[in-house]
PDB file of C-alpha atoms in Angstrom:
ATOM      1  CA  MET A   1      50.332 139.301 227.911  1.00  0.00           C
ATOM      2  CA  GLY A   2      54.471 138.519 226.554  1.00  0.00           C
ATOM      3  CA  THR A   3      57.664 138.124 228.896  1.00  0.00           C
ATOM      4  CA  ARG A   4      58.822 141.661 229.135  1.00  0.00           C
ATOM      5  CA  ALA A   5      59.204 143.254 232.534  1.00  0.00           C
ATOM      6  CA  ILE A   6      57.234 145.566 233.857  1.00  0.00           C
ATOM      7  CA  THR A   7      59.216 149.023 233.519  1.00  0.00           C
ATOM      8  CA  VAL A   8      58.380 151.803 236.048  1.00  0.00           C
ATOM      9  CA  VAL A   9      59.266 155.412 236.967  1.00  0.00           C
ATOM     10  CA  ALA A  10      58.805 156.589 240.389  1.00  0.00           C
ATOM     11  CA  VAL A  11      58.828 160.168 241.541  1.00  0.00           C
ATOM     12  CA  THR A  12      59.297 161.571 244.670  1.00  0.00           C
ATOM     13  CA  GLN A  13      60.905 163.080 247.206  1.00  0.00           C
ATOM     14  CA  SER A  14      64.185 162.785 249.025  1.00  0.00           C
ATOM     15  CA  ASP A  15      65.462 162.248 252.768  1.00  0.00           C
ATOM     16  CA  PRO A  16      67.029 159.525 254.442  1.00  0.00           C
ATOM     17  CA  PHE A  17      64.347 158.462 256.368  1.00  0.00           C
ATOM     18  CA  PHE A  18      61.059 157.336 255.079  1.00  0.00           C
ATOM     19  CA  THR A  19      61.085 157.344 250.786  1.00  0.00           C
ATOM     20  CA  GLY A  20      64.924 156.160 251.067  1.00  0.00           C
ATOM     21  CA  ARG A  21      63.432 153.397 253.298  1.00  0.00           C
ATOM     22  CA  PHE A  22      60.546 152.706 250.504  1.00  0.00           C
ATOM     23  CA  PHE A  23      63.053 152.632 247.859  1.00  0.00           C
ATOM     24  CA  GLU A  24      65.722 150.123 249.824  1.00  0.00           C
ATOM     25  CA  ALA A  25      63.078 147.620 250.104  1.00  0.00           C
ATOM     26  CA  PHE A  26      61.434 148.184 246.726  1.00  0.00           C
ATOM     27  CA  LEU A  27      64.703 147.705 245.114  1.00  0.00           C
ATOM     28  CA  ASP A  28      65.592 144.313 246.899  1.00  0.00           C
ATOM     29  CA  GLU A  29      61.906 142.493 246.035  1.00  0.00           C
ATOM     30  CA  THR A  30      62.014 143.437 242.543  1.00  0.00           C
ATOM     31  CA  GLY A  31      65.633 141.733 242.735  1.00  0.00           C
ATOM     32  CA  HIS A  32      63.986 138.736 241.727  1.00  0.00           C
ATOM     33  CA  LEU A  33      60.572 139.682 240.178  1.00  0.00           C
ATOM     34  CA  PRO A  34      59.816 140.967 236.907  1.00  0.00           C
ATOM     35  CA  VAL A  35      59.880 144.802 237.738  1.00  0.00           C
ATOM     36  CA  ARG A  36      62.371 147.056 236.479  1.00  0.00           C
ATOM     37  CA  LEU A  37      63.087 150.929 238.007  1.00  0.00           C
ATOM     38  CA  VAL A  38      64.389 152.637 235.553  1.00  0.00           C
ATOM     39  CA  GLU A  39      64.556 156.012 237.082  1.00  0.00           C
ATOM     40  CA  ILE A  40      63.684 157.910 240.440  1.00  0.00           C
ATOM     41  CA  VAL A  41      62.048 161.535 239.790  1.00  0.00           C
ATOM     42  CA  LEU A  42      62.696 163.590 242.407  1.00  0.00           C
ATOM     43  CA  LEU A  43      60.907 166.890 243.264  1.00  0.00           C
ATOM     44  CA  ARG A  44      61.750 169.556 245.886  1.00  0.00           C
ATOM     45  CA  ASN A  45      61.170 168.274 249.507  1.00  0.00           C
ATOM     46  CA  PHE A  46      57.134 169.615 250.231  1.00  0.00           C
ATOM     47  CA  ASN A  47      57.862 171.361 246.694  1.00  0.00           C
ATOM     48  CA  GLU A  48      59.535 173.995 248.954  1.00  0.00           C
ATOM     49  CA  SER A  49      63.271 175.208 249.124  1.00  0.00           C
ATOM     50  CA  MET A  50      65.171 174.094 252.108  1.00  0.00           C
ATOM     51  CA  PRO A  51      65.179 177.006 254.539  1.00  0.00           C
ATOM     52  CA  ALA A  52      60.922 176.918 254.539  1.00  0.00           C
ATOM     53  CA  LEU A  53      61.349 173.176 255.032  1.00  0.00           C
ATOM     54  CA  ALA A  54      63.086 173.763 257.895  1.00  0.00           C
ATOM     55  CA  MET A  55      61.130 176.469 259.318  1.00  0.00           C
ATOM     56  CA  ARG A  56      58.222 173.563 258.743  1.00  0.00           C
ATOM     57  CA  LEU A  57      59.539 171.075 260.355  1.00  0.00           C
ATOM     58  CA  TRP A  58      60.609 173.088 263.429  1.00  0.00           C
ATOM     59  CA  LYS A  59      57.534 174.741 263.700  1.00  0.00           C
ATOM     60  CA  LEU A  60      55.804 170.512 263.940  1.00  0.00           C
ATOM     61  CA  TYR A  61      58.977 169.062 266.231  1.00  0.00           C
ATOM     62  CA  GLY A  62      59.985 172.305 268.595  1.00  0.00           C
ATOM     63  CA  SER A  63      63.555 172.922 269.298  1.00  0.00           C
ATOM     64  CA  LEU A  64      64.446 170.032 271.433  1.00  0.00           C
ATOM     65  CA  ASP A  65      62.959 167.355 268.776  1.00  0.00           C
ATOM     66  CA  MET A  66      64.163 169.160 266.086  1.00  0.00           C
ATOM     67  CA  ALA A  67      67.541 169.404 267.427  1.00  0.00           C
ATOM     68  CA  ARG A  68      67.414 165.194 267.467  1.00  0.00           C
ATOM     69  CA  LEU A  69      66.293 165.324 263.859  1.00  0.00           C
ATOM     70  CA  CYS A  70      69.363 166.750 262.637  1.00  0.00           C
ATOM     71  CA  GLY A  71      71.380 164.249 264.680  1.00  0.00           C
ATOM     72  CA  ARG A  72      69.560 161.965 262.691  1.00  0.00           C
ATOM     73  CA  TYR A  73      70.289 163.635 259.248  1.00  0.00           C
ATOM     74  CA  ALA A  74      73.907 163.963 260.092  1.00  0.00           C
ATOM     75  CA  THR A  75      74.006 159.707 260.700  1.00  0.00           C
ATOM     76  CA  ALA A  76      72.388 159.425 258.095  1.00  0.00           C
ATOM     77  CA  ARG A  77      75.204 161.873 255.993  1.00  0.00           C
ATOM     78  CA  LEU A  78      78.416 160.472 257.680  1.00  0.00           C
ATOM     79  CA  ALA A  79      77.047 156.263 257.117  1.00  0.00           C
ATOM     80  CA  GLU A  80      76.835 157.599 253.530  1.00  0.00           C
ATOM     81  CA  ARG A  81      80.455 158.621 253.166  1.00  0.00           C
ATOM     82  CA  LEU A  82      81.252 155.117 254.956  1.00  0.00           C
ATOM     83  CA  GLY A  83      79.432 153.522 251.542  1.00  0.00           C
ATOM     84  CA  ILE A  84      75.650 152.794 253.911  1.00  0.00           C
ATOM     85  CA  PRO A  85      73.061 154.362 251.300  1.00  0.00           C
ATOM     86  CA  ARG A  86      70.543 155.920 253.202  1.00  0.00           C
ATOM     87  CA  GLY A  87      68.677 158.454 250.942  1.00  0.00           C
ATOM     88  CA  VAL A  88      67.282 158.347 247.935  1.00  0.00           C
ATOM     89  CA  GLU A  89      69.814 158.759 245.246  1.00  0.00           C
ATOM     90  CA  ALA A  90      72.451 156.785 247.050  1.00  0.00           C
ATOM     91  CA  ILE A  91      70.068 153.908 247.221  1.00  0.00           C
ATOM     92  CA  ALA A  92      69.169 154.216 243.515  1.00  0.00           C
ATOM     93  CA  ALA A  93      73.430 154.191 242.956  1.00  0.00           C
ATOM     94  CA  ARG A  94      74.626 151.513 244.904  1.00  0.00           C
ATOM     95  CA  HIS A  95      71.399 149.908 242.567  1.00  0.00           C
ATOM     96  CA  GLY A  96      72.445 151.439 239.052  1.00  0.00           C
ATOM     97  CA  ILE A  97      68.759 152.846 238.691  1.00  0.00           C
ATOM     98  CA  PRO A  98      69.055 157.274 237.368  1.00  0.00           C
ATOM     99  CA  THR A  99      67.770 159.568 239.332  1.00  0.00           C
ATOM    100  CA  ARG A 100      66.204 163.113 237.579  1.00  0.00           C
ATOM    101  CA  SER A 101      66.012 165.909 239.256  1.00  0.00           C
ATOM    102  CA  LEU A 102      62.349 167.836 238.024  1.00  0.00           C
ATOM    103  CA  ARG A 103      61.046 171.275 239.361  1.00  0.00           C
ATOM    104  CA  THR A 104      57.645 169.678 238.404  1.00  0.00           C
ATOM    105  CA  ILE A 105      56.508 166.348 237.117  1.00  0.00           C
ATOM    106  CA  ASN A 106      54.030 167.956 234.872  1.00  0.00           C
ATOM    107  CA  ASP A 107      56.536 168.702 232.565  1.00  0.00           C
ATOM    108  CA  PRO A 108      54.958 168.062 229.332  1.00  0.00           C
ATOM    109  CA  ALA A 109      58.424 167.355 227.301  1.00  0.00           C
ATOM    110  CA  TYR A 110      59.493 164.729 230.571  1.00  0.00           C
ATOM    111  CA  LEU A 111      55.877 162.837 230.385  1.00  0.00           C
ATOM    112  CA  GLN A 112      56.399 162.447 226.267  1.00  0.00           C
ATOM    113  CA  THR A 113      59.560 160.185 227.049  1.00  0.00           C
ATOM    114  CA  LEU A 114      57.722 158.165 229.321  1.00  0.00           C
ATOM    115  CA  GLY A 115      55.574 156.865 226.072  1.00  0.00           C
ATOM    116  CA  GLU A 116      59.087 156.972 224.016  1.00  0.00           C
ATOM    117  CA  ARG A 117      60.615 154.324 226.716  1.00  0.00           C
ATOM    118  CA  ASP A 118      57.192 152.068 227.612  1.00  0.00           C
ATOM    119  CA  VAL A 119      57.095 152.500 230.681  1.00  0.00           C
ATOM    120  CA  ASP A 120      54.093 151.227 232.406  1.00  0.00           C
ATOM    121  CA  VAL A 121      53.691 152.293 235.053  1.00  0.00           C
ATOM    122  CA  LEU A 122      54.195 155.885 236.851  1.00  0.00           C
ATOM    123  CA  LEU A 123      54.659 155.343 240.385  1.00  0.00           C
ATOM    124  CA  SER A 124      53.933 158.388 243.473  1.00  0.00           C
ATOM    125  CA  VAL A 125      55.767 157.540 246.923  1.00  0.00           C
ATOM    126  CA  ALA A 126      55.154 160.631 248.320  1.00  0.00           C
ATOM    127  CA  ALA A 127      55.159 163.435 245.524  1.00  0.00           C
ATOM    128  CA  PRO A 128      55.126 166.668 247.200  1.00  0.00           C
ATOM    129  CA  GLU A 129      52.952 168.033 243.913  1.00  0.00           C
ATOM    130  CA  LEU A 130      49.255 167.297 242.441  1.00  0.00           C
ATOM    131  CA  PHE A 131      49.580 165.177 239.370  1.00  0.00           C
ATOM    132  CA  GLY A 132      47.700 167.017 236.340  1.00  0.00           C
ATOM    133  CA  ALA A 133      45.348 165.447 233.111  1.00  0.00           C
ATOM    134  CA  ARG A 134      48.791 164.927 231.255  1.00  0.00           C
ATOM    135  CA  ALA A 135      50.940 162.985 234.325  1.00  0.00           C
ATOM    136  CA  LEU A 136      47.692 161.292 234.668  1.00  0.00           C
ATOM    137  CA  ARG A 137      47.484 159.611 230.940  1.00  0.00           C
ATOM    138  CA  ALA A 138      51.305 159.495 230.301  1.00  0.00           C
ATOM    139  CA  ALA A 139      51.564 155.797 231.376  1.00  0.00           C
ATOM    140  CA  PRO A 140      49.425 152.972 231.252  1.00  0.00           C
ATOM    141  CA  SER A 141      48.923 153.095 234.892  1.00  0.00           C
ATOM    142  CA  VAL A 142      49.582 155.647 237.271  1.00  0.00           C
ATOM    143  CA  LEU A 143      49.114 154.500 241.022  1.00  0.00           C
ATOM    144  CA  ASN A 144      50.454 156.222 244.463  1.00  0.00           C
ATOM    145  CA  VAL A 145      51.628 154.641 247.317  1.00  0.00           C
ATOM    146  CA  HIS A 146      49.918 155.844 250.226  1.00  0.00           C
ATOM    147  CA  CYS A 147      50.607 155.925 254.018  1.00  0.00           C
ATOM    148  CA  GLY A 148      46.743 155.665 255.532  1.00  0.00           C
ATOM    149  CA  LYS A 149      43.723 154.438 254.672  1.00  0.00           C
ATOM    150  CA  LEU A 150      41.349 155.971 252.429  1.00  0.00           C
ATOM    151  CA  PRO A 151      38.942 157.816 252.490  1.00  0.00           C
ATOM    152  CA  ASN A 152      39.342 157.560 256.218  1.00  0.00           C
ATOM    153  CA  TYR A 153      43.247 159.740 255.676  1.00  0.00           C
ATOM    154  CA  ARG A 154      43.666 161.554 252.602  1.00  0.00           C
ATOM    155  CA  GLY A 155      46.695 164.099 252.507  1.00  0.00           C
ATOM    156  CA  MET A 156      49.489 164.941 254.668  1.00  0.00           C
ATOM    157  CA  MET A 157      51.228 162.609 256.531  1.00  0.00           C
ATOM    158  CA  PRO A 158      48.512 159.667 257.381  1.00  0.00           C
ATOM    159  CA  THR A 159      50.734 157.758 259.931  1.00  0.00           C
ATOM    160  CA  PHE A 160      51.113 160.751 262.573  1.00  0.00           C
ATOM    161  CA  TRP A 161      47.598 161.342 262.206  1.00  0.00           C
ATOM    162  CA  ALA A 162      46.913 157.599 262.924  1.00  0.00           C
ATOM    163  CA  LEU A 163      48.693 157.381 265.928  1.00  0.00           C
ATOM    164  CA  HIS A 164      47.398 161.105 267.632  1.00  0.00           C
ATOM    165  CA  ASN A 165      43.723 159.651 266.526  1.00  0.00           C
ATOM    166  CA  GLY A 166      44.472 156.229 268.732  1.00  0.00           C
ATOM    167  CA  GLU A 167      43.948 153.616 265.566  1.00  0.00           C
ATOM    168  CA  ARG A 168      45.540 150.309 266.123  1.00  0.00           C
ATOM    169  CA  GLU A 169      46.848 150.141 262.902  1.00  0.00           C
ATOM    170  CA  ILE A 170      47.571 152.044 259.571  1.00  0.00           C
ATOM    171  CA  VAL A 171      46.650 151.277 256.357  1.00  0.00           C
ATOM    172  CA  VAL A 172      49.115 151.413 253.443  1.00  0.00           C
ATOM    173  CA  THR A 173      47.110 151.689 250.062  1.00  0.00           C
ATOM    174  CA  VAL A 174      47.841 151.551 246.817  1.00  0.00           C
ATOM    175  CA  HIS A 175      45.359 153.897 244.493  1.00  0.00           C
ATOM    176  CA  GLU A 176      45.168 154.604 240.802  1.00  0.00           C
ATOM    177  CA  MET A 177      45.426 158.510 240.553  1.00  0.00           C
ATOM    178  CA  ALA A 178      42.541 160.714 239.677  1.00  0.00           C
ATOM    179  CA  GLU A 179      42.535 164.399 239.184  1.00  0.00           C
ATOM    180  CA  LYS A 180      41.544 164.637 243.255  1.00  0.00           C
ATOM    181  CA  LEU A 181      43.809 163.737 245.183  1.00  0.00           C
ATOM    182  CA  ASP A 182      43.525 159.954 246.720  1.00  0.00           C
ATOM    183  CA  ALA A 183      40.440 159.618 245.264  1.00  0.00           C
ATOM    184  CA  GLY A 184      40.848 156.876 242.792  1.00  0.00           C
ATOM    185  CA  GLY A 185      40.204 152.920 242.928  1.00  0.00           C
ATOM    186  CA  VAL A 186      41.936 151.605 245.393  1.00  0.00           C
ATOM    187  CA  LEU A 187      43.677 148.706 244.607  1.00  0.00           C
ATOM    188  CA  ALA A 188      45.152 147.321 247.304  1.00  0.00           C
ATOM    189  CA  GLU A 189      45.346 147.972 251.410  1.00  0.00           C
ATOM    190  CA  TYR A 190      48.523 146.594 253.312  1.00  0.00           C
ATOM    191  CA  PRO A 191      47.753 146.579 257.080  1.00  0.00           C
ATOM    192  CA  VAL A 192      50.269 147.748 259.302  1.00  0.00           C
ATOM    193  CA  PRO A 193      49.782 146.794 263.165  1.00  0.00           C
ATOM    194  CA  VAL A 194      50.743 150.328 265.764  1.00  0.00           C
ATOM    195  CA  THR A 195      52.927 148.933 269.054  1.00  0.00           C
ATOM    196  CA  PRO A 196      53.054 150.464 271.636  1.00  0.00           C
ATOM    197  CA  THR A 197      55.634 152.113 272.238  1.00  0.00           C
ATOM    198  CA  ASP A 198      56.238 153.355 268.407  1.00  0.00           C
ATOM    199  CA  SER A 199      56.547 157.196 267.754  1.00  0.00           C
ATOM    200  CA  ALA A 200      55.425 158.702 264.994  1.00  0.00           C
ATOM    201  CA  PHE A 201      58.232 158.043 263.346  1.00  0.00           C
ATOM    202  CA  ASP A 202      58.841 154.595 263.989  1.00  0.00           C
ATOM    203  CA  LEU A 203      55.516 154.338 262.232  1.00  0.00           C
ATOM    204  CA  ALA A 204      56.571 156.083 259.526  1.00  0.00           C
ATOM    205  CA  VAL A 205      59.235 153.871 258.745  1.00  0.00           C
ATOM    206  CA  ARG A 206      57.753 149.987 259.201  1.00  0.00           C
ATOM    207  CA  ALA A 207      55.589 151.833 256.705  1.00  0.00           C
ATOM    208  CA  LYS A 208      57.141 152.759 253.836  1.00  0.00           C
ATOM    209  CA  ARG A 209      59.563 148.893 254.175  1.00  0.00           C
ATOM    210  CA  LEU A 210      56.339 147.270 253.900  1.00  0.00           C
ATOM    211  CA  ALA A 211      55.057 149.539 251.202  1.00  0.00           C
ATOM    212  CA  GLY A 212      57.785 148.967 249.190  1.00  0.00           C
ATOM    213  CA  ARG A 213      58.099 145.213 249.364  1.00  0.00           C
ATOM    214  CA  GLU A 214      54.046 145.074 249.070  1.00  0.00           C
ATOM    215  CA  VAL A 215      54.355 147.508 246.081  1.00  0.00           C
ATOM    216  CA  ALA A 216      57.242 145.403 244.477  1.00  0.00           C
ATOM    217  CA  ARG A 217      54.420 142.061 244.699  1.00  0.00           C
ATOM    218  CA  LEU A 218      51.959 143.445 243.173  1.00  0.00           C
ATOM    219  CA  LEU A 219      53.128 145.474 240.566  1.00  0.00           C
ATOM    220  CA  ALA A 220      54.952 142.140 239.614  1.00  0.00           C
ATOM    221  CA  ARG A 221      50.891 141.646 238.703  1.00  0.00           C
ATOM    222  CA  LEU A 222      50.712 143.487 236.485  1.00  0.00           C
ATOM    223  CA  ARG A 223      49.255 142.187 232.478  1.00  0.00           C
ATOM    224  CA  THR A 224      48.566 138.811 234.589  1.00  0.00           C
ATOM    225  CA  PRO A 225      44.859 137.192 235.734  1.00  0.00           C
ATOM    226  CA  THR A 226      45.239 137.792 239.028  1.00  0.00           C
ATOM    227  CA  TRP A 227      45.882 141.508 238.854  1.00  0.00           C
ATOM    228  CA  PRO A 228      43.342 143.644 241.129  1.00  0.00           C
ATOM    229  CA  GLU A 229      40.214 145.182 239.934  1.00  0.00           C
ATOM    230  CA  PRO A 230      39.880 148.470 241.170  1.00  0.00           C
ATOM    231  CA  HIS A 231      36.806 149.700 244.210  1.00  0.00           C
ATOM    232  CA  ALA A 232      36.066 153.227 244.257  1.00  0.00           C
ATOM    233  CA  VAL A 233      35.879 155.370 247.697  1.00  0.00           C
ATOM    234  CA  ASP A 234      33.530 156.369 249.294  1.00  0.00           C
ATOM    235  CA  MET A 235      33.791 160.165 249.386  1.00  0.00           C
ATOM    236  CA  SER A 236      30.824 160.642 251.053  1.00  0.00           C
ATOM    237  CA  ARG A 237      33.043 159.336 253.943  1.00  0.00           C
ATOM    238  CA  GLN A 238      36.052 161.082 252.997  1.00  0.00           C
ATOM    239  CA  ARG A 239      38.334 163.480 255.932  1.00  0.00           C
ATOM    240  CA  TYR A 240      41.438 165.516 254.532  1.00  0.00           C
ATOM    241  CA  PHE A 241      43.783 165.905 257.130  1.00  0.00           C
ATOM    242  CA  ARG A 242      46.568 168.924 256.856  1.00  0.00           C
ATOM    243  CA  PHE A 243      49.977 169.060 257.983  1.00  0.00           C
ATOM    244  CA  PRO A 244      50.217 168.785 261.530  1.00  0.00           C
ATOM    245  CA  THR A 245      51.131 172.051 263.555  1.00  0.00           C
ATOM    246  CA  ARG A 246      52.820 171.700 266.991  1.00  0.00           C
ATOM    247  CA  GLN A 247      49.793 171.851 269.211  1.00  0.00           C
ATOM    248  CA  HIS A 248      48.966 168.477 267.365  1.00  0.00           C
ATOM    249  CA  ALA A 249      52.414 167.465 267.835  1.00  0.00           C
ATOM    250  CA  ARG A 250      51.496 168.078 271.804  1.00  0.00           C
ATOM    251  CA  GLU A 251      48.582 165.919 271.824  1.00  0.00           C
ATOM    252  CA  LEU A 252      50.331 163.328 270.278  1.00  0.00           C
ATOM    253  CA  ARG A 253      53.016 163.664 273.150  1.00  0.00           C
ATOM    254  CA  ALA A 254      50.206 164.314 275.941  1.00  0.00           C
ATOM    255  CA  SER A 255      48.649 160.473 274.354  1.00  0.00           C
ATOM    256  CA  GLY A 256      51.689 159.071 275.586  1.00  0.00           C
ATOM    257  CA  ARG A 257      53.579 158.462 272.146  1.00  0.00           C
ATOM    258  CA  ARG A 258      56.532 160.268 271.344  1.00  0.00           C
ATOM    259  CA  MET A 259      57.517 162.419 268.068  1.00  0.00           C
ATOM    260  CA  LEU A 260      61.111 160.770 267.470  1.00  0.00           C
TER     261      LEU A 260
END
């Protein structure tokens, strides 16, 4: 068992709204736990260019909400200039955590360094890429944080889809990664109640904050008798959701909910 801290490399994408909230909570919690985040790997958002990302978001939000989203983005960047970290890079810098931008997490040369550094956990947090076979073997534990119940909400933006479908709660799932997306053994589930006033944005933020705190506590149990036994996902009940369209956003609004 030993006394060495659990070492973690996280793989994510940068934004000042959601992934930043995960790492805020995670790093606050690990301050008094035997868990050490040694590096954050940043992949391109949705694994696409900035113009393509902007077009993707505009198609979802529409012009009015897109303008509001841009306003929130500008406010977050101004906050960073005033010394209030919002994005992943700024939060990492405040805590002294190095970041590394990669084109792909499946880079064999990079994956080799995980073993050389005795990394215990390779942790996917909204990583926009499938992990290949080599990445799935690159650390003793390769885990994913998915803000949706499995197998009911496999795929993209599960908090949006849970709200769209009228769920009373969403479930943050921590599971082992497998070659099939969102199909590895489930280690832990954390419910997040949906309140009457929640927007899709609000719910995603709250889920990421809860996930950061609970994942830190979970990883502190690694290499102890309290580490949970994974249970298999029943793929016969699976549903896979793609990135929502403008029509899906309209349906959400028609139900009385807001995007932002």
